[in-house]
Amino acid sequence: MASVAMNGGISADGAQRKLDAIIIGAGFSGMYQLHCLRDRLGLNAVVLEAADGVGGTWYWNRYPGARCDSESHSYCFQFSDELLTEWEWSERYPGQAEILRYMNFVADKLDLKRDIRFKTRVVGARYDEAANRWTVTTEGGETLTAKYLITAVGCLSSANVPKIPGLETFEGDWYHTGLWPHEGVDFSGKRVGQIGTGSTGIQAVPVIAQTAKTLTVFQRTANYSVPAHNAPLSPERKRELKERLAETRRTMRSTPNGHPFVIENRSVFDVDDDERLRIFEKQWEMGGLQFRAAFKDILLDKKANDEAANFLKNKIRQIVKDPETAEKLANIDHPYSTKRPPIDSFYFDTYNKPHVKLVDVRSDPIEAITPKGIRLKSGEEHELDIIVFATGFDAMTGSLLRLNITGRGGRTLSESWKAGPTNYLGLQVSGFPNLFTITGPGSPSVLCNMPVPIEQHVEWITDCIDYMRRHDVEAIEATPEAMDRWVAHVNDAANATLMPQAGHSWYLGANVPGKPRVFMPYAGGMARYRGICDDVAAKGYEGFEMTRASAMAK
Ligand code: NA7
């Protein structure tokens, strides 16, 4: 269908056109949602984006070593053969700069930028019941209205800087990895302290250590990591990947996590000790998230998980030469993969460098930041020139709640989610008609290779809006009963795995003080989830209340 030239919702004479849809965020989700609504359904849609470019998380996360942990050939849109064929990745795992180039390539190819309003941060959204429209307010004080409001704000976009007393007194510089300066940071000759050893921290340590005078890593929770074995893609591998596009796509659609590899159909104790060790070694050599696909029960059975965990802890002890440091790193308190499992490039090896030191802040917590550095509870003080906060995000709900969304009857999303996020299919909340949350809590999202759940949500929302238009439906809203059933199912799915056992994970919201502890992503698997969503649609959007135009007029 022909697209409508909107220039970000503003017509050539500066007046605001009547919008059908407002999309918040220009990452993978927002870009594809715009393409679907504008170019497939012919709607007047606009994307509002705080940054001055596309990319979402890859626009902001420019920290040293920032790289995706999905393999490049799978970390891209699958909906278009043309995009897949034209774009060529250079490495096994794509780095931040290359992903950003890819996203600009897609945005230009699909001519998306003319309908994205950059440097436009949304600070509020309110549903007007009488008009059945959403009014969105921007930081600049503008208002825009549309029938549909679609959040495409990502799961990990609200940076979490812990409130450590004294930060404002620090005389050096400090940065959060998720809000990294575009011009980069020069670590040469500097005494650097890094707080955090999640996926981000584990990527940053080896790169910062290359130039810093000293690097002190403050570790609260020790973490597993498997080598990424990142490398440039050879011409043969590039050719092979292009030839296998259809097969890769099929695999990604059929697996529980959207990755381009299959989980082996065998259990840890189906094989003897020697064979198990051989398999783990092979997976370690292969590298990446595929490690956990060696057996099907690693996330289901604690004893099975212990085998993988012990293998990985032993690897740390083999790599790290100083036994005391090795023990601190291997002293991991949660089952493998129950927190997001990092993959790395020489993370543990970096601790063999004389200028890199590990400080265990579980046993001796950070008490304050002083003008000169970081002071621990014991009184031990570390003098620093730069502090890097690799402390993660107010994940999954933070980016939604800071939009200040108000639904029917003046009820805010924060009120609705006081005890933790509740919704139907991760897509809709009762009381918030025509609001769709792409990769919202309660959907598989972060447990998957992200482009897969993003495409699935965007296509489902597009089909739903298309259905509404064809059936004269003005408003769609999840029913409270459907939400209750879905929340119970999300909890059951999580409890069927070992994942809730990592008590301090951001999956549970435990990394942000005061946040309700609820296991947020849907752990039932992507392929199963897709089936449920398709079934709901096939049954005329079961669990949703649809209000027709005739009923609205009354
Ligand atoms: P994560 O995985 O939330 O990691 C944050 C790290 O920061 C983790 O080691 C935390 O320890 C640590 N942290 C957080 N607050 C503090 C304080 N106050 N003191 C000491 N240490 C602290 O975030 P990432 O950015 O690494 O990864 C997020 C996702 O982005 C990743 O999984 C990929 O999906 C992409 P804790 O474990 O809470 O004890």
Coordinates of C-alpha atoms and ligand atoms in Angstrom, one line a residue:
M1 CA 0.0 0.0 0.0
A2 CA 1.2 3.5 -0.7
S3 CA 2.8 5.2 2.3
V4 CA 1.8 8.6 3.5
A5 CA 4.5 11.3 3.6
M6 CA 4.3 12.6 7.2
N7 CA 7.6 14.1 8.1
G8 CA 7.3 12.9 11.7
G9 CA 3.6 13.6 12.0
I10 CA 3.9 17.2 10.8
S11 CA 2.8 18.1 7.4
A12 CA 4.7 20.5 5.1
D13 CA 2.9 23.6 6.4
G14 CA 3.8 22.7 10.0
A15 CA 0.3 21.6 11.0
Q16 CA -0.3 18.3 12.8
R17 CA -1.9 15.7 10.7
K18 CA -4.5 13.3 12.2
L19 CA -2.4 10.4 13.4
D20 CA -3.6 6.8 13.6
A21 CA -0.7 5.6 15.7
I22 CA 2.1 6.9 17.8
I23 CA 5.1 4.6 18.3
I24 CA 7.6 5.4 21.1
G25 CA 11.2 4.4 20.3
A26 CA 13.2 3.9 17.2
G27 CA 15.1 0.7 17.9
F28 CA 14.3 -2.7 16.2
S29 CA 10.7 -2.7 17.5
G30 CA 9.7 0.9 16.6
M31 CA 11.4 0.8 13.2
Y32 CA 9.6 -2.4 12.1
Q33 CA 6.3 -1.3 13.7
L34 CA 6.4 1.9 11.6
H35 CA 7.2 0.0 8.5
C36 CA 4.2 -2.4 9.1
L37 CA 1.7 0.2 10.0
R38 CA 2.7 2.8 7.4
D39 CA 3.7 0.6 4.5
R40 CA 1.5 -2.5 5.0
L41 CA -1.7 -1.0 6.5
G42 CA -1.3 2.5 5.1
L43 CA -1.8 4.2 8.5
N44 CA -0.6 7.6 9.5
A45 CA 2.0 6.6 12.0
V46 CA 4.9 8.5 13.7
V47 CA 7.8 7.3 15.8
L48 CA 8.9 9.6 18.7
E49 CA 12.5 9.0 19.7
A50 CA 14.6 10.7 22.4
A51 CA 17.9 10.1 20.6
D52 CA 19.0 11.9 17.5
G53 CA 19.3 8.7 15.6
V54 CA 17.8 5.2 15.2
G55 CA 19.2 2.2 17.1
G56 CA 17.5 2.1 20.5
T57 CA 19.8 0.3 22.9
W58 CA 22.6 0.3 20.4
Y59 CA 22.4 4.0 20.1
W60 CA 23.1 4.5 23.9
N61 CA 25.3 1.5 24.8
R62 CA 28.6 2.6 23.3
Y63 CA 30.8 1.3 26.2
P64 CA 34.1 -0.3 25.5
G65 CA 33.5 -3.9 24.2
A66 CA 29.8 -3.4 23.5
R67 CA 28.8 -6.4 21.4
C68 CA 25.7 -8.5 20.9
D69 CA 25.7 -12.0 22.3
S70 CA 23.5 -13.3 19.5
E71 CA 25.3 -14.4 16.4
S72 CA 25.2 -11.7 13.7
H73 CA 23.4 -13.6 11.1
S74 CA 20.5 -14.1 13.6
Y75 CA 20.6 -10.6 15.1
C76 CA 18.8 -8.9 12.3
F77 CA 15.3 -8.6 10.7
Q78 CA 14.1 -11.8 9.2
F79 CA 11.0 -10.5 7.5
S80 CA 12.7 -9.3 4.3
D81 CA 14.9 -11.5 2.0
E82 CA 16.1 -8.3 0.4
L83 CA 17.5 -6.9 3.7
L84 CA 19.0 -10.3 4.6
T85 CA 20.7 -10.7 1.2
E86 CA 22.0 -7.1 0.9
W87 CA 23.5 -6.7 4.3
E88 CA 26.7 -8.5 5.2
W89 CA 28.0 -8.9 8.7
S90 CA 31.8 -8.8 9.3
E91 CA 32.1 -10.8 12.6
R92 CA 30.5 -13.7 14.3
Y93 CA 29.1 -11.4 17.0
P94 CA 28.2 -7.9 15.9
G95 CA 29.8 -5.0 17.7
Q96 CA 27.8 -1.9 18.6
A97 CA 29.0 0.3 15.8
E98 CA 28.2 -2.3 13.2
I99 CA 24.7 -2.9 14.6
L100 CA 24.1 0.8 14.5
R101 CA 25.2 0.9 10.8
Y102 CA 22.9 -2.0 10.1
M103 CA 19.9 -0.2 11.7
N104 CA 20.7 2.9 9.7
F105 CA 20.9 0.8 6.6
V106 CA 17.4 -0.7 7.3
A107 CA 16.0 2.8 8.2
D108 CA 17.3 4.2 4.9
K109 CA 16.3 1.2 2.8
L110 CA 12.7 1.4 4.2
D111 CA 12.7 5.2 4.1
L112 CA 11.7 5.3 7.8
K113 CA 13.5 8.4 9.0
R114 CA 11.0 10.8 7.5
D115 CA 8.4 9.5 10.0
I116 CA 10.6 9.4 13.0
R117 CA 10.8 12.5 15.1
F118 CA 14.2 12.5 16.8
K119 CA 15.2 14.3 19.9
T120 CA 11.7 14.0 21.1
R121 CA 11.4 12.4 24.5
V122 CA 7.9 11.3 25.7
V123 CA 7.1 12.4 29.2
G124 CA 3.5 11.5 29.4
A125 CA 0.6 9.6 27.7
R126 CA -3.0 9.9 28.6
Y127 CA -6.1 8.1 27.3
D128 CA -9.1 10.3 26.5
E129 CA -12.1 8.0 27.0
A130 CA -14.6 10.2 25.2
A131 CA -12.5 10.6 22.1
N132 CA -10.9 7.2 22.3
R133 CA -7.5 8.7 21.6
W134 CA -4.2 8.8 23.3
T135 CA -2.5 12.2 23.9
V136 CA 1.2 12.0 24.2
T137 CA 3.2 14.8 25.7
T138 CA 6.9 15.4 24.9
E139 CA 9.6 16.9 27.0
G140 CA 9.5 20.0 24.7
G141 CA 5.8 20.5 25.8
E142 CA 4.2 19.4 22.5
T143 CA 1.2 17.1 22.4
L144 CA 0.3 14.6 19.7
T145 CA -2.8 12.5 19.6
A146 CA -3.6 9.2 18.0
K147 CA -5.9 6.2 18.3
Y148 CA -3.2 3.6 18.9
L149 CA -0.2 4.0 21.2
I150 CA 2.6 1.5 20.8
T151 CA 5.5 1.4 23.1
A152 CA 8.8 0.2 21.5
V153 CA 11.0 1.3 24.3
G154 CA 13.0 -1.9 24.8
C155 CA 13.5 -4.0 27.9
L156 CA 16.8 -2.6 29.0
S157 CA 16.8 1.1 28.4
S158 CA 16.4 2.7 31.8
A159 CA 19.9 2.9 33.2
N160 CA 20.3 1.9 36.9
V161 CA 22.9 4.1 38.7
P162 CA 22.8 2.8 42.3
K163 CA 22.3 5.5 44.9
I164 CA 25.7 5.2 46.6
P165 CA 26.2 8.0 49.1
G166 CA 28.9 10.6 48.1
L167 CA 28.8 10.1 44.3
E168 CA 28.3 13.9 43.9
T169 CA 31.5 14.5 45.8
F170 CA 33.7 12.4 43.5
E171 CA 36.4 14.5 42.0
G172 CA 37.1 12.2 39.0
D173 CA 34.7 11.3 36.1
W174 CA 32.0 8.7 36.2
Y175 CA 29.9 7.0 33.5
H176 CA 27.1 4.5 33.2
T177 CA 27.7 2.0 30.4
G178 CA 24.2 2.4 29.1
L179 CA 24.6 6.2 28.6
W180 CA 28.2 6.2 27.2
P181 CA 29.6 9.5 25.7
H182 CA 29.7 9.4 21.9
E183 CA 33.2 10.7 21.8
G184 CA 34.4 7.8 24.0
V185 CA 36.4 7.9 27.2
D186 CA 40.2 8.0 27.3
F187 CA 41.4 5.6 30.0
S188 CA 45.1 5.9 29.3
G189 CA 47.1 6.6 32.4
K190 CA 44.0 6.5 34.6
R191 CA 43.1 4.5 37.7
V192 CA 39.7 3.0 36.7
G193 CA 37.2 1.4 39.0
Q194 CA 34.3 -0.6 37.5
I195 CA 31.2 -1.6 39.5
G196 CA 29.3 -4.6 38.1
T197 CA 30.1 -7.9 36.5
G198 CA 27.0 -8.7 34.4
S199 CA 27.1 -9.2 30.7
T200 CA 28.1 -5.6 30.2
G201 CA 30.8 -5.5 32.8
I202 CA 32.3 -8.8 31.5
Q203 CA 32.6 -7.3 28.0
A204 CA 34.0 -4.0 29.3
V205 CA 36.8 -5.3 31.6
P206 CA 39.2 -6.7 28.9
V207 CA 38.9 -3.6 26.7
I208 CA 39.3 -1.1 29.5
A209 CA 42.3 -3.0 30.9
Q210 CA 44.0 -2.5 27.5
T211 CA 44.6 1.2 28.2
A212 CA 43.9 1.9 31.8
K213 CA 46.8 2.4 34.2
T214 CA 45.0 0.2 36.7
L215 CA 41.6 -1.4 36.7
T216 CA 39.8 -2.4 39.9
V217 CA 36.7 -4.4 39.4
F218 CA 34.1 -4.3 42.2
Q219 CA 32.2 -7.6 42.1
R220 CA 29.0 -8.2 44.1
T221 CA 27.9 -11.4 42.5
A222 CA 30.3 -13.7 40.8
N223 CA 29.2 -14.8 37.3
Y224 CA 29.6 -17.6 34.9
S225 CA 30.9 -16.8 31.4
V226 CA 31.6 -18.8 28.3
P227 CA 34.1 -17.6 25.6
A228 CA 32.4 -16.0 22.6
H229 CA 35.3 -16.9 20.3
N230 CA 34.4 -13.9 18.3
A231 CA 36.2 -13.6 15.0
P232 CA 35.8 -12.1 11.5
L233 CA 33.5 -14.2 9.3
S234 CA 35.5 -15.8 6.5
P235 CA 34.3 -15.5 2.9
E236 CA 33.3 -19.2 3.0
R237 CA 31.3 -18.7 6.2
K238 CA 29.6 -15.6 4.8
R239 CA 28.6 -17.6 1.7
E240 CA 27.3 -20.5 3.7
L241 CA 25.2 -18.2 5.9
K242 CA 23.6 -16.6 2.8
E243 CA 22.9 -20.0 1.3
R244 CA 21.2 -21.1 4.5
L245 CA 18.9 -18.2 5.1
A246 CA 15.7 -20.2 4.9
E247 CA 17.1 -22.9 7.2
T248 CA 18.3 -20.4 9.8
R249 CA 15.0 -18.7 9.8
R250 CA 13.2 -22.0 10.3
T251 CA 15.5 -22.9 13.2
M252 CA 15.0 -19.5 14.8
R253 CA 11.3 -19.8 14.6
S254 CA 11.2 -23.3 16.1
T255 CA 13.4 -23.0 19.1
P256 CA 12.4 -21.8 22.6
N257 CA 14.9 -18.9 22.5
G258 CA 14.9 -17.7 18.9
H259 CA 18.6 -18.5 18.4
P260 CA 19.9 -20.2 15.3
F261 CA 20.9 -23.4 17.1
V262 CA 18.9 -26.4 18.3
I263 CA 18.8 -27.6 21.9
E264 CA 20.0 -31.2 22.0
N265 CA 17.4 -33.7 22.9
R266 CA 19.3 -35.4 25.6
S267 CA 19.6 -35.1 29.4
V268 CA 22.8 -34.5 31.4
F269 CA 22.6 -37.9 33.0
D270 CA 21.8 -39.8 29.7
V271 CA 25.6 -39.9 29.2
D272 CA 28.5 -41.0 31.5
D273 CA 31.0 -38.6 33.2
D274 CA 33.6 -38.9 30.4
E275 CA 31.2 -38.3 27.6
R276 CA 29.6 -35.4 29.5
L277 CA 33.0 -33.8 29.9
R278 CA 33.8 -34.3 26.3
I279 CA 30.5 -32.6 25.3
F280 CA 31.0 -29.7 27.6
E281 CA 34.6 -29.2 26.3
K282 CA 33.3 -29.3 22.7
Q283 CA 30.6 -26.7 23.5
W284 CA 33.2 -24.5 25.3
E285 CA 35.4 -24.6 22.2
M286 CA 32.5 -23.7 20.0
G287 CA 31.7 -20.8 22.4
G288 CA 28.7 -18.6 22.9
L289 CA 25.2 -19.1 24.3
Q290 CA 25.1 -22.4 22.5
F291 CA 26.9 -23.9 25.5
R292 CA 23.6 -24.3 27.3
A293 CA 22.1 -26.1 24.3
A294 CA 24.3 -29.1 25.0
F295 CA 21.6 -30.7 27.1
K296 CA 17.9 -30.1 27.4
D297 CA 17.6 -30.2 31.2
I298 CA 20.3 -27.7 32.3
L299 CA 17.6 -25.1 33.2
L300 CA 15.2 -27.6 34.6
D301 CA 17.0 -29.9 36.9
K302 CA 19.3 -28.6 39.6
K303 CA 21.6 -31.7 39.6
A304 CA 22.0 -31.4 35.8
N305 CA 22.7 -27.8 36.2
D306 CA 25.4 -28.5 38.8
E307 CA 27.3 -30.4 36.3
A308 CA 27.4 -27.5 33.8
A309 CA 28.1 -25.1 36.7
N310 CA 31.0 -27.1 38.1
F311 CA 32.5 -27.4 34.6
L312 CA 32.4 -23.6 34.2
K313 CA 33.7 -22.9 37.7
N314 CA 36.7 -25.3 37.0
K315 CA 37.4 -23.4 33.8
I316 CA 37.7 -20.2 35.8
R317 CA 40.1 -21.9 38.2
Q318 CA 42.2 -23.1 35.3
I319 CA 42.3 -19.7 33.6
V320 CA 43.0 -17.4 36.5
K321 CA 46.4 -17.9 37.9
D322 CA 46.1 -16.2 41.3
P323 CA 44.1 -18.8 43.4
E324 CA 42.5 -16.2 45.7
T325 CA 41.2 -14.2 42.7
A326 CA 40.1 -17.4 41.0
E327 CA 38.2 -18.4 44.1
K328 CA 36.4 -15.1 44.3
L329 CA 35.4 -15.4 40.6
A330 CA 34.3 -19.0 40.9
N331 CA 32.3 -18.5 44.1
I332 CA 29.1 -18.3 42.2
D333 CA 25.9 -18.6 44.2
H334 CA 23.2 -19.3 41.6
P335 CA 22.6 -22.1 39.1
Y336 CA 24.1 -21.6 35.6
S337 CA 22.0 -19.5 33.2
T338 CA 19.4 -18.6 35.9
K339 CA 20.8 -15.0 35.5
R340 CA 21.4 -13.8 32.0
P341 CA 24.5 -15.9 30.9
P342 CA 27.3 -13.7 29.7
I343 CA 29.7 -14.6 26.9
D344 CA 33.1 -12.9 26.8
S345 CA 36.4 -12.2 25.0
F346 CA 39.2 -13.0 27.5
Y347 CA 37.3 -11.8 30.6
F348 CA 38.9 -14.2 33.1
D349 CA 42.3 -14.0 31.4
T350 CA 42.3 -10.3 32.1
Y351 CA 42.7 -11.0 35.8
N352 CA 46.2 -12.4 35.1
K353 CA 47.4 -8.9 34.2
P354 CA 49.3 -7.3 37.0
H355 CA 47.4 -4.0 36.8
V356 CA 43.9 -5.6 37.1
K357 CA 42.5 -6.3 40.5
L358 CA 39.2 -7.9 41.8
V359 CA 37.5 -6.7 44.9
D360 CA 34.7 -8.7 46.4
V361 CA 32.0 -6.3 47.5
R362 CA 29.7 -9.1 48.7
S363 CA 31.9 -9.7 51.7
D364 CA 32.9 -6.1 52.1
P365 CA 30.2 -3.9 50.5
I366 CA 30.7 -0.5 49.0
E367 CA 29.8 2.0 51.7
A368 CA 30.5 5.3 50.0
I369 CA 32.0 7.2 47.1
T370 CA 34.5 9.7 48.4
P371 CA 36.1 12.6 46.5
K372 CA 39.1 10.3 45.8
G373 CA 37.4 7.0 45.0
I374 CA 35.4 4.1 46.6
R375 CA 35.3 3.3 50.3
L376 CA 34.2 -0.1 51.5
K377 CA 32.5 -1.0 54.8
S378 CA 35.8 -2.2 56.3
G379 CA 37.2 1.3 55.7
E380 CA 39.4 0.1 52.8
E381 CA 39.6 2.9 50.2
H382 CA 40.4 2.6 46.5
E383 CA 41.7 5.8 44.9
L384 CA 40.3 6.2 41.4
D385 CA 40.3 8.7 38.5
I386 CA 37.3 7.2 36.7
I387 CA 34.3 5.1 37.9
V388 CA 32.4 3.0 35.4
F389 CA 29.0 1.9 36.4
A390 CA 28.2 -1.4 34.6
T391 CA 25.3 -1.7 36.9
G392 CA 22.5 -2.6 34.5
F393 CA 19.0 -1.3 34.1
D394 CA 15.6 -0.9 35.7
A395 CA 14.7 -3.8 33.4
M396 CA 11.5 -4.5 31.6
T397 CA 9.2 -2.1 33.5
G398 CA 11.5 0.9 34.1
S399 CA 11.4 2.1 30.5
L400 CA 7.5 1.7 30.4
L401 CA 6.8 3.3 33.7
R402 CA 8.9 6.4 33.1
L403 CA 6.6 7.2 30.2
N404 CA 3.9 8.2 32.8
I405 CA 1.0 6.4 31.1
T406 CA -2.5 7.2 32.4
G407 CA -5.3 5.0 31.2
R408 CA -9.1 4.8 31.6
G409 CA -10.5 6.6 34.7
G410 CA -7.2 8.4 35.4
R411 CA -5.5 5.2 36.6
T412 CA -1.8 5.2 36.0
L413 CA 0.3 2.3 34.8
S414 CA 2.4 2.7 38.0
E415 CA -0.7 2.2 40.1
S416 CA -1.7 -0.8 38.1
W417 CA 1.7 -2.3 38.4
K418 CA 2.4 -1.4 42.1
A419 CA 2.8 -5.1 43.0
G420 CA 4.6 -5.9 39.8
P421 CA 3.7 -6.0 36.1
T422 CA 0.4 -7.7 35.2
N423 CA -0.9 -7.9 31.6
Y424 CA -2.2 -10.2 29.0
L425 CA 0.3 -11.9 26.7
G426 CA 2.8 -9.2 27.6
L427 CA 1.0 -7.1 25.1
Q428 CA -1.9 -5.3 26.8
V429 CA -3.0 -4.1 30.2
S430 CA -6.7 -3.9 31.2
G431 CA -7.7 -0.2 31.6
F432 CA -5.4 0.9 28.8
P433 CA -7.3 0.5 25.5
N434 CA -5.4 0.5 22.3
L435 CA -2.1 0.5 24.1
F436 CA 0.3 -2.2 22.9
T437 CA 3.6 -2.9 24.7
I438 CA 6.1 -4.5 22.3
T439 CA 8.2 -7.1 24.3
G440 CA 6.5 -6.1 27.5
P441 CA 6.9 -8.0 30.7
G442 CA 5.1 -11.4 30.5
S443 CA 6.4 -12.1 27.0
P444 CA 9.5 -14.1 26.1
S445 CA 11.6 -11.0 25.2
V446 CA 14.9 -11.0 27.0
L447 CA 15.0 -14.8 27.2
C448 CA 15.4 -14.9 23.4
N449 CA 17.4 -13.6 20.6
M450 CA 15.6 -10.2 20.6
P451 CA 14.7 -9.7 16.9
V452 CA 12.6 -12.8 17.0
P453 CA 10.2 -11.8 19.7
I454 CA 10.2 -8.2 18.4
E455 CA 9.1 -9.3 14.9
Q456 CA 6.5 -11.6 16.3
H457 CA 5.0 -8.9 18.5
V458 CA 5.1 -6.3 15.7
E459 CA 3.4 -8.6 13.3
W460 CA 0.8 -9.7 15.8
I461 CA -0.1 -6.0 16.7
T462 CA -0.2 -5.2 13.0
D463 CA -2.6 -8.0 12.3
C464 CA -4.7 -7.1 15.3
I465 CA -5.0 -3.4 14.1
D466 CA -5.8 -4.7 10.6
Y467 CA -8.5 -6.9 12.0
M468 CA -10.0 -4.0 14.1
R469 CA -10.2 -1.8 11.0
R470 CA -11.8 -4.5 8.9
H471 CA -14.3 -5.3 11.6
D472 CA -15.2 -1.8 12.5
V473 CA -13.6 -2.1 16.0
E474 CA -12.6 1.1 17.6
A475 CA -11.0 -0.1 20.8
I476 CA -9.3 -3.3 22.1
E477 CA -8.6 -4.0 25.7
A478 CA -7.4 -7.1 27.6
T479 CA -10.0 -8.3 30.1
P480 CA -9.0 -8.6 33.8
E481 CA -9.8 -12.3 33.7
A482 CA -7.5 -13.0 30.8
M483 CA -4.8 -11.0 32.5
D484 CA -5.2 -13.0 35.7
R485 CA -4.9 -16.3 33.8
W486 CA -1.9 -15.0 31.9
V487 CA -0.1 -13.9 35.0
A488 CA -0.7 -17.3 36.6
H489 CA 0.6 -19.0 33.5
V490 CA 3.8 -16.8 33.4
N491 CA 4.4 -17.7 37.0
D492 CA 3.9 -21.4 36.3
A493 CA 6.3 -21.2 33.4
A494 CA 9.0 -19.6 35.4
N495 CA 8.5 -22.0 38.3
A496 CA 8.9 -24.9 36.0
T497 CA 12.5 -23.8 35.5
L498 CA 15.4 -23.0 37.9
M499 CA 15.4 -19.4 36.9
P500 CA 13.6 -17.9 39.9
Q501 CA 16.4 -19.4 42.0
A502 CA 18.7 -16.6 41.2
G503 CA 17.3 -14.3 43.8
H504 CA 19.2 -11.2 42.8
S505 CA 18.6 -11.2 39.0
W506 CA 17.1 -8.4 37.0
Y507 CA 14.6 -10.9 35.6
L508 CA 13.0 -10.6 39.1
G509 CA 13.6 -6.9 39.4
A510 CA 15.9 -7.6 42.4
N511 CA 18.7 -5.3 41.2
V512 CA 16.6 -2.2 41.8
P513 CA 15.9 -1.5 45.5
G514 CA 12.2 -1.3 46.3
K515 CA 11.1 -2.9 43.0
P516 CA 8.5 -5.7 43.5
R517 CA 10.0 -9.1 43.0
V518 CA 8.1 -10.8 40.1
F519 CA 9.7 -13.0 37.5
M520 CA 9.0 -10.8 34.5
P521 CA 9.8 -12.6 31.2
Y522 CA 7.7 -15.5 29.9
A523 CA 9.8 -18.6 30.3
G524 CA 7.6 -21.0 28.4
G525 CA 9.6 -20.7 25.2
M526 CA 9.2 -18.5 22.1
A527 CA 7.8 -21.1 19.8
R528 CA 5.1 -22.0 22.3
Y529 CA 4.3 -18.4 23.0
R530 CA 3.9 -17.7 19.3
G531 CA 1.4 -20.6 19.1
I532 CA -0.6 -19.1 22.0
C533 CA -0.7 -15.7 20.4
D534 CA -1.7 -17.1 17.1
D535 CA -4.4 -19.1 18.7
V536 CA -5.8 -16.1 20.5
A537 CA -6.0 -14.2 17.2
A538 CA -7.6 -17.1 15.4
K539 CA -10.3 -17.2 18.0
G540 CA -11.2 -13.6 17.3
Y541 CA -8.8 -12.2 19.9
E542 CA -10.0 -14.3 22.8
G543 CA -9.4 -12.6 26.2
F544 CA -9.7 -9.1 24.7
E545 CA -12.8 -6.9 24.8
M546 CA -13.4 -5.3 21.4
T547 CA -15.6 -2.2 21.2
R548 CA -17.3 -1.5 17.9
A549 CA -17.8 2.0 16.5
S550 CA -21.6 1.6 16.8
A551 CA -21.3 0.9 20.6
M552 CA -18.9 3.8 21.0
A553 CA -21.3 6.3 19.5
K554 CA -24.0 5.4 22.0
Ligands
NA7_1 P1 23.2 -6.6 34.9 O1 23.2 -8.0 34.3 O2 22.1 -6.2 35.7 O3 24.6 -6.5 35.8 C1 24.7 -5.4 36.7 C2 25.9 -5.7 37.5 O4 26.1 -4.6 38.4 C3 25.7 -6.9 38.4 O5 27.0 -7.5 38.6 C4 25.3 -6.3 39.7 O6 25.5 -7.1 40.8 C5 26.1 -5.1 39.8 N1 25.6 -4.1 40.6 C6 24.4 -3.4 40.5 N2 24.3 -2.5 41.5 C7 25.3 -2.6 42.3 C8 25.8 -2.0 43.5 N3 25.0 -1.1 44.1 N4 26.9 -2.4 44.0 C9 27.7 -3.4 43.5 N5 27.3 -4.0 42.3 C10 26.2 -3.6 41.7 O7 23.4 -5.5 33.8 P2 24.3 -5.6 32.5 O8 24.3 -4.2 31.9 O9 25.5 -6.3 32.7 O10 23.4 -6.6 31.5 C11 22.1 -6.3 31.2 C12 21.7 -7.0 30.0 O11 22.0 -6.1 28.9 C13 22.4 -8.2 29.7 O12 21.9 -9.3 30.3 C14 22.1 -8.3 28.2 O13 20.8 -8.8 28.0 C15 22.2 -6.9 27.7 P3 24.3 -8.2 41.3 O14 24.4 -9.3 40.3 O15 23.0 -7.4 41.3 O16 24.7 -8.5 42.7

